[in-house]
C-alpha cells in the first residue's frame, strides 16, 4: 500500500465545493424517448443494426461493427425505433432514437454465469465485449476489436477513482450496497479475462470506511494491490498514475494501452461483474448530477440515452447554468438539453454561468472562494467553495507569477510555452527543449492563472501547429519504449 | 453610476476615453466574462486583487511614512499616482487597450524610495520617466525588463544628485540633516542602533525607515503566495554572509551584517522590488542566483563604490541579467531531446483526432 505518498510534483488539491451529490441513489424514470449514440466510449462508431419501425427489447444490441475498433451498443429500453440519425459531425457516428414502450423483460447476455470462475478467459472477454463494457476506459482488450491491444499483451490493470476533481461521484455510492462485492468479483473477472495481469486499485484515501472494507475483501488475493491516494488533481490521469503506481515512464502522446496498461474507473468493474455473472448489458450508469446549479444534487441511475434535460429536472437544475460532462477542468460543455447521457458519463456538473454580483469585486472577502493563493478569507475557513463559470476577473498580460509552473504536474513551464505560442513562434525547441508534448492536458495552468489567460489552450494550439509542421515527439517516445498495438491505433480504414 | 457610465461610453467625443470607463466599470461592478470552457470554473484571484495584496503589504510602511514625515508624504504618493496614472491611461487610450493595474504598485513604491524632502515636481518627473521608459516603451505590463519604479528612481538620482542625497528629514520632526545611517558608516564607521533602524527613528527614504512594518508586510505578501520567498531569502542571506565576511577583512569599508541588513533600502528592495515577478527570473534556480547576486552587488556597491547605497543599482543590474539567468537555467535543466520530422517512419500518436484519448492525456474516452 502506498499511503499518503505524493507521487508527482505539482498538482492541486481542490477544497470541498458546494453542490456535492447527496450520498443517496435515486433512479431516473425511463424517458419517453432515448437517444442511443452509436459512438460510446472506445473508440469508433458502431454501425446501426436496426431501422425505423423496428421493435427492440431492453438490452438488445442495436449497433455493432466487428471491423472497427468499437464494442456493441444497446437499446436501454424496450420500444420502437423512431429514427436512425446520421451524425452531423464527421466521426460522431449518428444516433438511434427509440420511443419507449411499456417495459418488457431485459434481454440478458447468453452464456453468462454466476459461477464465472468456470468460464474461460475468452468466454469472459466475449461477454464483456457483447455487454459493451469493453468500450469503457481506453478499451478492455478481448479477442474482438475492442481495444488497441490483445488480452495477452496486458501487463497491468489500473482501476482508479481518487476523487481528485471538484465534483465526482462518491465512491461510497458507486460501490455501495451489493456493488462492493460485485466490484471485488469484477476485479477478479477482469484479471481472468486479461490473462492474470496484476490489478492495482487506486482510490480516495479519505474514503476510510471503504478503504477498510476493500482491504479486508482483497487481503490474501495475489496480484491485487490497493492504493489509497491523496485526492490531488490530476491524480486520475493515466500519464500521472501509471508512473506513480507502476514505476514506469509514460509515453506522452500515446495511450496507456500502448504500454500494456488497461485503465478503468470503479464503476466499470461493477459493470464487468454484472455483465459476466448476471448477464446485464451496459444500459445504465450511476451518474452524479451535481454542482451549485442543482437544487437537489444526487446520484442517479440513468438509462443510457436519456436526454440531459430529464436528468437536469431530476436534480432540480435551474436557469442560467452550464452543464459540463464529468470534469469541470477538462470536460466538454453540454449545450444541447437533448444531448443523451451515455455509458461514458460519470458526472454532470451544473455550474451557474454568473458568479455572485457585488460592488468592488476585487476587494471582496471571499468566504467561499477557491484559490491557489492565500488571498481570500476562505483560506482560513473550512467553508464549502462556490463554483461558477464566471471568469472572476479580466484577461491581463502574463506577469510570470509562476502559479502555472507551481501546479503543472508535467514539470514544464506553461507560461513560457504560452508566450511562444501567443507570439507565433512555433519553433522546434518548443518540442525538444521545452517539452510541449509532455503536457497531459489537465488544464490546471488555466485554472490558477490570475491573468485569466487560457494557458492550456495555447499549449494545445502550439502542439497542433507543431504536429502540422511535422514536429512531434514520436521519435523520442519510440526510441525509448516498446509500444504495443500501434497498428490498430491508426484510424480504421472504414 | 452604471447608466452614467453607459451614457459616457456612447458619447462620440468621449470615445478615446473608453479604457477609463472600462476600467472604472470593471473595478466597481466586476466583469461579466465567463470561461470559454476547459477549465469551466477558475481560481478566484485576478490581477486587481493580486496587486491589491502587494499594496496591502506596503500599507504599514505608508502609514509609518505619514507618521514620520507628515501629510507631505501623502502628497508625494498622490502626485506619483496622478502622473503615473496619466502615462498609463494615455498609453491605454493610444493603444486602445485596457488599463493595467501594475501602475498601482509602481506608483506607490516609487515615492516610498524617495527622500521625504524632495520637491513634488521631482516625484512627477521620476514617475513619468519610470513608467514611460521603464514600462510602456517595452510594450506595457508584463514585457518590461527593468522595475519601472527603480528606473524612475535611477533617473532622478542621476539627474538631480543634490536634491536626492543632501537633505534627510529626521523622522517625527521637521529637522533636516545630511546624514543617513549608511552615509555615517561610510564617513566615520558609526553604526546606528538597530532599534532605531527597526522602528523608524533613523533617517532614510520615505518608505524604508519603518522596517518592522516592511518585514511584516513582506512576510504577509509571501504568505499569501503573491510574492515568493526564494529571492528575499537569498538576497538577505547573501548580504548577511558576505557582509560578515567582508567586515572581518575590511571593517573600514564593509559594515557589519546586522547593520547592513536593516540599513538603507534593503528590506524594501528585497521584499517588494527584487520580487517583482515580471523583472526577476521565473525558474526556481534562477531566483536563487538572482537573489544571491543582488546581495553580492549590494555589499560591493555599499562598501567599495562612491555611492552610499547599492540596493537600487544591484536590483536594476540583475533585472537586466534575469532573462540570461533563466536562459542558462533552462539550458541546464531542460536537456534537448531528439526530434522527428515528417516522413520519419513513425506511426501517428494515438491522439489521432478521431478519439478523445489524446485530448485528455490518455485517460481514455471514459472520463
Short mmCIF file of N, CA, C and O in Angstrom, two decimals, chain A residues 83-146:
data_model
loop_
_atom_site.label_atom_id
_atom_site.label_comp_id
_atom_site.label_asym_id
_atom_site.label_seq_id
_atom_site.Cartn_x
_atom_site.Cartn_y
_atom_site.Cartn_z
N UNK A 83 -36.13 6.56 -35.43
CA UNK A 83 -35.30 7.24 -36.40
C UNK A 83 -33.87 6.80 -36.19
O UNK A 83 -33.45 6.53 -35.07
N UNK A 84 -33.14 6.68 -37.29
CA UNK A 84 -31.69 6.49 -37.19
C UNK A 84 -31.06 7.71 -37.81
O UNK A 84 -31.13 7.90 -39.02
N UNK A 85 -30.51 8.56 -36.96
CA UNK A 85 -29.96 9.83 -37.45
C UNK A 85 -28.50 9.67 -37.83
O UNK A 85 -27.73 9.07 -37.09
N UNK A 86 -28.17 10.20 -38.99
CA UNK A 86 -26.75 10.27 -39.34
C UNK A 86 -26.13 11.37 -38.48
O UNK A 86 -26.82 12.22 -37.93
N UNK A 87 -24.82 11.32 -38.36
CA UNK A 87 -24.19 12.30 -37.48
C UNK A 87 -24.00 13.61 -38.21
O UNK A 87 -23.84 13.66 -39.42
N UNK A 88 -24.02 14.68 -37.45
CA UNK A 88 -23.72 15.99 -38.02
C UNK A 88 -22.21 16.13 -38.16
O UNK A 88 -21.69 16.55 -39.18
N UNK A 89 -21.51 15.75 -37.11
CA UNK A 89 -20.05 15.87 -37.13
C UNK A 89 -19.45 14.60 -37.72
O UNK A 89 -20.05 13.54 -37.66
N UNK A 90 -18.27 14.73 -38.28
CA UNK A 90 -17.65 13.67 -39.05
C UNK A 90 -17.60 12.31 -38.38
O UNK A 90 -18.05 11.32 -38.95
N UNK A 91 -17.08 12.26 -37.13
CA UNK A 91 -16.82 10.93 -36.56
C UNK A 91 -17.78 10.59 -35.43
O UNK A 91 -17.58 9.65 -34.71
N UNK A 92 -18.85 11.38 -35.27
CA UNK A 92 -19.73 11.14 -34.13
C UNK A 92 -20.54 9.87 -34.32
O UNK A 92 -20.95 9.24 -33.35
N UNK A 93 -20.81 9.50 -35.57
CA UNK A 93 -21.39 8.19 -35.81
C UNK A 93 -22.89 8.11 -35.73
O UNK A 93 -23.44 7.04 -35.89
N UNK A 94 -23.58 9.21 -35.48
CA UNK A 94 -25.03 9.15 -35.52
C UNK A 94 -25.66 8.57 -34.27
O UNK A 94 -24.98 8.11 -33.36
N UNK A 95 -27.00 8.58 -34.25
CA UNK A 95 -27.73 8.12 -33.08
C UNK A 95 -28.95 7.33 -33.51
O UNK A 95 -29.43 7.47 -34.64
N UNK A 96 -29.44 6.51 -32.60
CA UNK A 96 -30.68 5.78 -32.83
C UNK A 96 -31.70 6.29 -31.81
O UNK A 96 -31.44 6.28 -30.61
N UNK A 97 -32.84 6.77 -32.30
CA UNK A 97 -33.86 7.29 -31.39
C UNK A 97 -34.92 6.20 -31.19
O UNK A 97 -35.45 5.66 -32.16
N UNK A 98 -35.16 5.89 -29.93
CA UNK A 98 -36.13 4.82 -29.62
C UNK A 98 -37.26 5.41 -28.78
O UNK A 98 -37.01 6.06 -27.76
N UNK A 99 -38.50 5.16 -29.24
CA UNK A 99 -39.66 5.58 -28.43
C UNK A 99 -39.95 4.48 -27.44
O UNK A 99 -40.10 3.31 -27.80
N UNK A 100 -40.01 4.85 -26.18
CA UNK A 100 -40.15 3.86 -25.13
C UNK A 100 -41.55 3.24 -25.14
O UNK A 100 -42.56 3.95 -25.25
N UNK A 101 -41.60 1.92 -25.04
CA UNK A 101 -42.87 1.21 -24.92
C UNK A 101 -42.98 0.72 -23.48
O UNK A 101 -41.98 0.72 -22.76
N UNK A 102 -44.18 0.29 -23.05
CA UNK A 102 -44.29 -0.30 -21.70
C UNK A 102 -43.21 -1.36 -21.53
O UNK A 102 -42.97 -2.15 -22.42
N UNK A 103 -42.63 -1.38 -20.36
CA UNK A 103 -41.39 -2.13 -20.18
C UNK A 103 -41.56 -3.62 -20.45
O UNK A 103 -42.54 -4.23 -20.07
N UNK A 104 -40.59 -4.14 -21.13
CA UNK A 104 -40.55 -5.57 -21.38
C UNK A 104 -39.39 -6.15 -20.60
O UNK A 104 -38.72 -5.44 -19.86
N UNK A 105 -39.17 -7.45 -20.73
CA UNK A 105 -38.07 -8.06 -19.99
C UNK A 105 -36.72 -7.65 -20.57
O UNK A 105 -36.61 -7.34 -21.75
N UNK A 106 -35.72 -7.63 -19.70
CA UNK A 106 -34.36 -7.31 -20.12
C UNK A 106 -33.79 -8.48 -20.90
O UNK A 106 -33.91 -9.62 -20.50
N UNK A 107 -33.19 -8.16 -22.03
CA UNK A 107 -32.58 -9.21 -22.85
C UNK A 107 -31.18 -9.48 -22.30
O UNK A 107 -30.28 -8.65 -22.43
N UNK A 108 -31.06 -10.62 -21.64
CA UNK A 108 -29.77 -10.90 -20.99
C UNK A 108 -28.79 -11.50 -21.97
O UNK A 108 -29.15 -12.01 -23.03
N UNK A 109 -27.50 -11.43 -21.57
CA UNK A 109 -26.46 -11.94 -22.45
C UNK A 109 -26.42 -13.46 -22.38
O UNK A 109 -26.38 -14.02 -21.28
N UNK A 110 -26.44 -14.14 -23.51
CA UNK A 110 -26.32 -15.59 -23.46
C UNK A 110 -24.93 -15.98 -22.99
O UNK A 110 -23.95 -15.29 -23.30
N UNK A 111 -24.85 -17.02 -22.21
CA UNK A 111 -23.54 -17.54 -21.81
C UNK A 111 -23.04 -16.99 -20.50
O UNK A 111 -21.99 -17.38 -20.03
N UNK A 112 -23.81 -16.06 -19.88
CA UNK A 112 -23.33 -15.54 -18.59
C UNK A 112 -23.53 -16.59 -17.51
O UNK A 112 -24.35 -17.50 -17.67
N UNK A 113 -22.80 -16.45 -16.42
CA UNK A 113 -22.93 -17.44 -15.37
C UNK A 113 -22.52 -16.86 -14.04
O UNK A 113 -21.47 -16.23 -13.93
N UNK A 114 -23.37 -17.05 -13.00
CA UNK A 114 -22.96 -16.58 -11.67
C UNK A 114 -21.69 -17.30 -11.22
O UNK A 114 -20.95 -16.78 -10.41
N UNK A 115 -21.48 -18.51 -11.76
CA UNK A 115 -20.24 -19.22 -11.43
C UNK A 115 -19.23 -18.92 -12.53
O UNK A 115 -18.83 -19.78 -13.30
N UNK A 116 -18.83 -17.66 -12.56
CA UNK A 116 -17.99 -17.19 -13.66
C UNK A 116 -16.62 -17.85 -13.66
O UNK A 116 -15.95 -17.89 -14.68
N UNK A 117 -16.24 -18.38 -12.49
CA UNK A 117 -14.91 -18.99 -12.41
C UNK A 117 -14.80 -20.20 -13.34
O UNK A 117 -13.71 -20.60 -13.75
N UNK A 118 -15.99 -20.75 -13.70
CA UNK A 118 -15.96 -21.90 -14.61
C UNK A 118 -15.79 -21.48 -16.07
O UNK A 118 -15.54 -22.31 -16.93
N UNK A 119 -15.99 -20.18 -16.34
CA UNK A 119 -15.89 -19.72 -17.72
C UNK A 119 -14.42 -19.56 -18.10
O UNK A 119 -13.57 -19.27 -17.25
N UNK A 120 -14.15 -19.68 -19.37
CA UNK A 120 -12.78 -19.44 -19.83
C UNK A 120 -12.55 -17.93 -19.95
O UNK A 120 -13.49 -17.15 -20.04
N UNK A 121 -11.29 -17.54 -19.96
CA UNK A 121 -10.95 -16.12 -20.13
C UNK A 121 -11.55 -15.56 -21.41
O UNK A 121 -12.05 -14.45 -21.45
N UNK A 122 -11.51 -16.36 -22.46
CA UNK A 122 -12.06 -15.90 -23.74
C UNK A 122 -13.56 -15.70 -23.67
O UNK A 122 -14.09 -14.71 -24.18
N UNK A 123 -14.24 -16.63 -22.98
CA UNK A 123 -15.69 -16.51 -22.85
C UNK A 123 -16.04 -15.26 -22.05
O UNK A 123 -17.00 -14.54 -22.36
N UNK A 124 -15.25 -14.98 -21.02
CA UNK A 124 -15.48 -13.75 -20.23
C UNK A 124 -15.27 -12.53 -21.12
O UNK A 124 -16.07 -11.59 -21.12
N UNK A 125 -14.21 -12.58 -21.91
CA UNK A 125 -13.94 -11.46 -22.83
C UNK A 125 -15.10 -11.25 -23.78
O UNK A 125 -15.51 -10.12 -24.04
N UNK A 126 -15.67 -12.35 -24.30
CA UNK A 126 -16.82 -12.23 -25.20
C UNK A 126 -17.98 -11.54 -24.50
O UNK A 126 -18.66 -10.69 -25.08
N UNK A 127 -18.22 -11.94 -23.25
CA UNK A 127 -19.33 -11.33 -22.51
C UNK A 127 -19.09 -9.83 -22.31
O UNK A 127 -19.99 -9.01 -22.46
N UNK A 128 -17.84 -9.48 -21.94
CA UNK A 128 -17.52 -8.07 -21.73
C UNK A 128 -17.73 -7.28 -23.02
O UNK A 128 -18.23 -6.16 -23.02
N UNK A 129 -17.34 -7.90 -24.13
CA UNK A 129 -17.49 -7.22 -25.42
C UNK A 129 -18.96 -7.05 -25.76
O UNK A 129 -19.41 -5.96 -26.08
N UNK A 130 -19.72 -8.14 -25.64
CA UNK A 130 -21.12 -8.06 -26.06
C UNK A 130 -21.93 -7.19 -25.12
O UNK A 130 -22.95 -6.62 -25.50
N UNK A 131 -21.49 -7.04 -23.88
CA UNK A 131 -22.20 -6.16 -22.94
C UNK A 131 -21.87 -4.70 -23.17
O UNK A 131 -22.48 -3.82 -22.57
N UNK A 132 -20.85 -4.43 -23.99
CA UNK A 132 -20.45 -3.04 -24.19
C UNK A 132 -19.50 -2.54 -23.13
O UNK A 132 -19.04 -1.40 -23.18
N UNK A 133 -19.21 -3.38 -22.13
CA UNK A 133 -18.31 -2.95 -21.05
C UNK A 133 -16.90 -2.72 -21.59
O UNK A 133 -16.16 -1.86 -21.11
N UNK A 134 -16.55 -3.46 -22.62
CA UNK A 134 -15.20 -3.35 -23.17
C UNK A 134 -14.92 -1.99 -23.78
O UNK A 134 -13.77 -1.66 -24.06
N UNK A 135 -15.98 -1.17 -23.94
CA UNK A 135 -15.76 0.16 -24.52
C UNK A 135 -15.33 1.17 -23.47
O UNK A 135 -15.02 2.31 -23.80
N UNK A 136 -15.34 0.77 -22.19
CA UNK A 136 -15.04 1.74 -21.14
C UNK A 136 -13.54 1.98 -21.03
O UNK A 136 -12.72 1.16 -21.44
N UNK A 137 -13.20 3.11 -20.43
CA UNK A 137 -11.79 3.47 -20.28
C UNK A 137 -11.13 3.59 -21.64
O UNK A 137 -11.71 4.09 -22.59
N UNK A 138 -9.93 3.08 -21.73
CA UNK A 138 -9.25 3.08 -23.02
C UNK A 138 -9.53 1.80 -23.78
O UNK A 138 -8.78 1.43 -24.68
N UNK A 139 -10.60 1.10 -23.42
CA UNK A 139 -10.95 -0.16 -24.08
C UNK A 139 -10.40 -1.34 -23.30
O UNK A 139 -9.25 -1.33 -22.87
N UNK A 140 -11.24 -2.35 -23.08
CA UNK A 140 -10.77 -3.57 -22.44
C UNK A 140 -10.45 -4.58 -23.54
O UNK A 140 -11.32 -4.89 -24.37
N UNK A 141 -9.23 -5.07 -23.60
CA UNK A 141 -8.87 -6.00 -24.67
C UNK A 141 -9.68 -7.30 -24.59
O UNK A 141 -9.83 -7.89 -23.53
N UNK A 142 -10.22 -7.71 -25.74
CA UNK A 142 -10.88 -9.00 -25.87
C UNK A 142 -10.41 -9.55 -27.20
O UNK A 142 -9.61 -8.91 -27.89
N UNK A 143 -10.93 -10.72 -27.59
CA UNK A 143 -10.47 -11.20 -28.91
C UNK A 143 -11.17 -10.47 -30.05
O UNK A 143 -10.85 -10.64 -31.20
N UNK A 144 -12.15 -9.62 -29.69
CA UNK A 144 -12.76 -8.75 -30.69
C UNK A 144 -11.95 -7.46 -30.77
O UNK A 144 -11.04 -7.23 -29.99
N UNK A 145 -12.33 -6.56 -31.67
CA UNK A 145 -11.56 -5.32 -31.81
C UNK A 145 -12.09 -4.28 -30.82
O UNK A 145 -12.68 -3.29 -31.20
N UNK A 146 -11.87 -4.56 -29.57
CA UNK A 146 -12.43 -3.66 -28.55
C UNK A 146 -11.37 -2.75 -27.95
O UNK A 146 -11.69 -1.83 -27.21
#
